[in-house]
Amino acid sequence: MTHIPGIVVTGASGRMGQMLIKTITDSDQARLVGAVERTGHDWIGQDVGTAMGGQPLGVTVTDDPLEAFAQAQAVIDFTAPEATLEFAALAAQARCVHVIGTTGMSDEQIAALEPAARHAVIVRAGNMSLGVNLLVQLTKKVAAALDEDFDIEVIEAHHHHKVDAPSGTALMLGEAAAEGRGVNLAEVADRGRDGITGARQRGHIGFHAIRGGDIVGEHDVLFAAPGERIVLRHVATDRAIFARGALKAALWGQGKAPGQYDMVDVLGL
Ligand code: NAD
């Protein structure tokens, strides 16, 4: 028996799935013990390393998540909301730490994770990078320190495939600013401006989305007052930052009490 945790990656063929497999196999703190894809996917039955175009890794891609989870200590899951809900129940059954990077979950879907969290550790975050989670904390602090003379605007940029705006991360930053200021984001959010909008409303928080090329993800939080401005900025240049954060969460969750956690807990921010 080894003390190095065994990890299953779901959505193994996806952009994040492949990045996670590389990150885990490059790490000496974790072992890849399973790779899951949806039924009917042409990677099923193939060695995951070979399917990725590299050397065999000794792990066969399966569409039987429970069988894979039974051999693991953690599941890292960047797939889709319905799949993530199914994996949460199975990971709890196998007593695996479930790291959820999947975004776009509805409030009902998030609430439906609760029964699983009574039996296992769930770590869920819309952004797994150290830098963005630190930026969220900084945004809250700066917003709490400044009054409404400082107009807050969140500006984000992403690749041209992105289908939603503002990004989940931009909304996390807006929530942090609103929390720091002690206001409800829903009441003060201005999402994009176009046409004769009238003067900017004092106390509002603006959101702006840029889309183009292969931009991985950039976020600025601007605090602008007469005579000065502060800009907090995060620039992601490589998806590996999300995979590294997810692996850190999987290792952190070992031995923790069942419940729901986020990256702020993992990073001790
Ligand atoms: P992708 O489309 O490249 O990959 C998703 C994979 O999940 C696909 O391979 C798909 O076949 C697989 N999948 C779907 N349903 C499945 C099922 N039932 N069983 C097994 N596999 C299934 O997408 P991506 O770019 O890798 O992103 C995946 C998710 O992660 C998205 O929700 C994205 O927004 C999110 N994401 C989160 C972070 C973060 O830091 N939290 C960072 C990047 C992406």
XYZ file of C-alpha atoms and ligand atoms in Angstrom:
313
model
C 0.000 0.000 0.000
C 1.191 3.472 -0.819
C 0.262 6.657 1.014
C 0.197 8.585 -2.250
C -3.492 9.304 -3.016
C -4.969 7.701 -6.111
C -6.958 10.090 -8.298
C -9.625 9.577 -10.972
C -10.149 12.228 -13.649
C -13.650 12.481 -15.118
C -14.144 14.042 -18.551
C -10.676 12.666 -19.349
C -10.679 13.724 -23.007
C -11.741 17.332 -22.306
C -9.478 20.413 -22.356
C -9.228 20.379 -18.568
C -9.344 16.548 -18.331
C -6.184 16.169 -20.397
C -4.476 18.998 -18.501
C -5.366 17.265 -15.208
C -3.976 13.928 -16.398
C -0.681 15.611 -17.337
C -0.556 17.464 -14.003
C -1.222 14.306 -11.952
C 1.235 12.125 -13.847
C 3.922 14.836 -13.521
C 3.347 15.033 -9.754
C 5.082 12.831 -7.202
C 2.320 13.517 -4.665
C -0.517 11.731 -6.487
C -1.153 8.713 -8.718
C -3.572 8.551 -11.642
C -5.757 5.489 -10.996
C -8.732 6.115 -13.279
C -10.038 8.048 -16.265
C -13.767 8.345 -16.927
C -15.590 9.437 -20.076
C -19.225 9.376 -21.086
C -20.747 6.190 -22.503
C -20.182 5.923 -26.246
C -17.039 8.094 -26.252
C -14.388 6.661 -28.569
C -11.711 6.766 -25.830
C -13.559 4.097 -23.773
C -11.419 0.939 -23.521
C -8.234 2.721 -24.657
C -5.213 3.503 -22.499
C -5.636 7.175 -21.596
C -1.985 8.047 -22.318
C -2.214 6.503 -25.786
C -5.558 8.202 -26.442
C -3.892 11.539 -25.597
C -1.251 10.798 -28.234
C 1.564 9.915 -25.823
C 3.027 6.965 -23.934
C 0.662 4.428 -22.287
C -0.095 5.288 -18.648
C -1.538 1.911 -17.600
C -5.004 3.421 -17.022
C -7.894 2.366 -19.264
C -10.641 4.915 -19.939
C -13.961 3.645 -18.553
C -17.617 4.672 -18.551
C -18.165 2.973 -15.167
C -17.442 5.759 -12.659
C -18.249 3.776 -9.506
C -15.801 1.017 -10.383
C -13.101 3.659 -10.966
C -13.943 5.674 -7.823
C -13.802 2.506 -5.661
C -10.027 2.357 -6.227
C -9.390 6.060 -5.578
C -9.031 8.588 -2.773
C -10.127 11.554 -4.896
C -12.067 12.402 -8.047
C -11.272 15.546 -10.029
C -14.251 16.563 -12.106
C -14.344 19.280 -14.774
C -17.296 18.090 -16.865
C -20.907 19.319 -17.011
C -23.507 20.037 -14.294
C -25.681 16.895 -14.721
C -22.612 14.632 -14.845
C -21.144 16.332 -11.766
C -24.333 15.662 -9.775
C -24.154 11.963 -10.654
C -20.435 11.827 -9.767
C -21.100 13.536 -6.391
C -23.396 10.705 -5.289
C -20.950 8.033 -6.477
C -17.891 9.753 -4.967
C -19.724 9.964 -1.625
C -20.572 6.250 -1.880
C -16.870 5.476 -2.474
C -15.851 8.011 0.259
C -13.641 9.888 -2.226
C -12.816 13.585 -2.022
C -14.752 15.185 -4.909
C -13.080 18.230 -6.451
C -15.577 20.057 -8.679
C -14.338 22.529 -11.267
C -17.506 22.291 -13.388
C -19.163 25.700 -13.819
C -22.666 26.735 -14.853
C -24.441 24.793 -12.084
C -27.851 26.194 -11.125
C -28.746 27.020 -7.508
C -30.889 23.846 -7.437
C -27.999 21.733 -8.696
C -25.672 23.233 -6.085
C -28.231 22.515 -3.352
C -28.498 18.908 -4.619
C -24.820 18.355 -3.692
C -25.692 18.597 0.000
C -26.609 14.899 0.629
C -23.250 13.823 -0.860
C -21.413 16.366 1.301
C -22.769 14.661 4.421
C -20.621 11.622 3.611
C -17.619 12.994 1.752
C -15.481 16.074 1.236
C -16.517 18.262 -1.709
C -14.288 21.122 -2.832
C -16.005 23.284 -5.449
C -14.788 26.524 -7.026
C -15.590 28.349 -10.253
C -11.912 29.214 -10.475
C -9.243 26.940 -8.997
C -6.236 29.212 -9.474
C -4.306 30.550 -6.512
C -4.039 33.980 -8.126
C -7.769 34.492 -8.741
C -8.725 33.328 -5.254
C -6.180 35.749 -3.816
C -7.575 38.493 -6.060
C -11.075 37.788 -4.685
C -9.818 38.329 -1.133
C -7.925 41.487 -2.111
C -11.003 42.853 -3.891
C -13.118 42.365 -0.761
C -10.518 44.137 1.387
C -9.985 47.061 -0.973
C -13.751 47.551 -1.443
C -14.212 47.544 2.341
C -11.466 50.142 2.766
C -12.783 52.595 0.152
C -16.014 54.563 0.062
C -18.370 55.151 -2.871
C -16.148 57.949 -4.212
C -14.407 54.982 -5.828
C -16.392 53.598 -8.768
C -15.880 49.823 -9.120
C -15.723 48.244 -12.578
C -14.869 44.596 -13.368
C -13.380 44.080 -16.831
C -12.730 40.577 -18.167
C -11.300 39.127 -21.391
C -11.615 35.558 -22.733
C -11.131 33.508 -25.935
C -13.702 33.690 -28.710
C -15.265 30.269 -27.897
C -16.631 31.438 -24.555
C -20.437 31.424 -24.595
C -21.332 33.253 -21.362
C -20.692 36.777 -20.108
C -19.710 38.088 -17.676
C -17.425 35.199 -16.718
C -18.057 33.232 -13.517
C -14.811 34.684 -12.192
C -15.933 38.258 -12.950
C -19.109 37.555 -10.980
C -17.029 36.152 -8.079
C -15.027 39.403 -8.094
C -18.190 41.514 -8.264
C -19.661 39.556 -5.331
C -16.459 40.110 -3.356
C -16.561 43.864 -4.049
C -20.229 44.042 -3.060
C -19.588 42.043 0.108
C -16.660 44.295 1.040
C -18.875 47.326 0.547
C -21.817 45.750 2.372
C -24.253 45.911 -0.553
C -26.279 43.372 -2.542
C -24.678 42.847 -5.970
C -28.042 42.194 -7.664
C -29.146 45.728 -6.726
C -26.025 47.541 -7.963
C -24.722 45.527 -10.940
C -24.468 47.327 -14.315
C -23.813 44.682 -16.968
C -22.274 46.403 -19.986
C -23.282 49.857 -21.246
C -24.554 50.881 -24.637
C -26.346 53.953 -25.962
C -27.595 56.886 -23.897
C -27.125 55.312 -20.502
C -27.109 58.504 -18.433
C -24.305 59.293 -15.995
C -22.776 56.472 -13.987
C -24.722 55.758 -10.798
C -22.769 56.231 -7.578
C -22.237 52.918 -5.776
C -22.891 50.726 -8.812
C -20.528 47.922 -9.882
C -19.978 47.659 -13.648
C -19.109 44.551 -15.728
C -17.522 44.510 -19.183
C -16.588 41.527 -21.354
C -13.951 41.408 -24.089
C -13.915 38.335 -26.392
C -11.131 37.457 -28.791
C -8.564 34.947 -30.061
C -7.126 32.487 -27.565
C -7.137 34.641 -24.407
C -7.153 32.145 -21.487
C -8.660 34.625 -19.012
C -7.909 38.156 -17.786
C -9.664 40.046 -14.992
C -9.249 43.631 -13.823
C -11.029 45.177 -10.856
C -10.869 48.942 -11.242
C -11.480 51.341 -8.352
C -11.650 54.822 -9.922
C -12.019 58.072 -7.937
C -11.392 61.708 -8.852
C -7.612 62.086 -9.075
C -6.557 58.451 -8.616
C -7.329 54.847 -9.448
C -6.366 51.394 -8.268
C -6.375 48.377 -10.593
C -6.209 44.804 -9.270
C -5.366 42.448 -12.159
C -5.064 38.725 -12.767
C -3.829 37.317 -16.059
C -4.038 33.585 -16.774
C -1.758 32.435 -19.579
C -2.005 28.658 -19.055
C -4.896 26.320 -18.059
C -2.369 24.369 -15.965
C -3.033 26.826 -13.110
C -6.581 25.415 -12.756
C -5.297 21.819 -12.833
C -2.618 22.550 -10.220
C -5.231 24.159 -7.959
C -7.545 21.161 -8.378
C -4.768 18.706 -7.504
C -3.900 20.795 -4.446
C -7.582 20.617 -3.396
C -7.661 16.815 -3.855
C -4.611 16.424 -1.600
C -5.856 18.981 0.959
C -9.193 17.160 1.272
C -7.636 13.878 2.442
C -8.694 13.214 6.030
C -10.891 16.341 6.307
C -14.385 16.097 7.800
C -17.209 15.610 5.268
C -18.698 18.880 4.019
C -18.505 21.489 1.282
C -15.365 23.580 0.932
C -13.917 26.017 -1.588
C -10.463 27.151 -2.691
C -10.356 29.828 -0.015
C -10.345 26.957 2.532
C -7.752 24.990 0.556
C -5.412 27.944 0.151
C -5.950 29.191 3.692
C -6.722 32.701 2.436
P -14.569 20.236 -22.408
O -15.848 20.302 -23.148
O -13.274 20.300 -23.170
O -14.530 18.880 -21.510
C -15.615 18.355 -20.793
C -15.478 16.829 -20.797
O -16.468 16.244 -19.931
C -15.700 16.215 -22.198
O -14.611 15.359 -22.485
C -17.000 15.435 -22.033
O -17.056 14.260 -22.847
C -16.921 15.075 -20.551
N -18.225 14.662 -20.008
C -19.435 15.282 -20.138
N -20.391 14.554 -19.544
C -19.784 13.451 -19.032
C -20.244 12.300 -18.323
N -21.531 12.159 -18.014
N -19.340 11.371 -17.950
C -18.037 11.519 -18.232
N -17.529 12.566 -18.927
C -18.401 13.511 -19.322
O -14.626 21.400 -21.333
P -13.442 22.053 -20.471
O -12.944 23.285 -21.132
O -12.473 20.987 -20.074
O -14.272 22.540 -19.180
C -15.026 21.641 -18.402
C -15.709 22.403 -17.273
O -14.725 22.970 -16.389
C -16.570 23.591 -17.733
O -17.700 23.671 -16.880
C -15.646 24.794 -17.534
O -16.323 26.015 -17.382
C -14.969 24.370 -16.256
N -13.694 25.049 -15.945
C -13.489 25.376 -14.641
C -12.291 25.948 -14.240
C -12.061 26.215 -12.773
O -10.968 26.684 -12.394
N -13.031 25.892 -11.914
C -11.287 26.208 -15.194
C -11.516 25.840 -16.528
C -12.724 25.246 -16.898
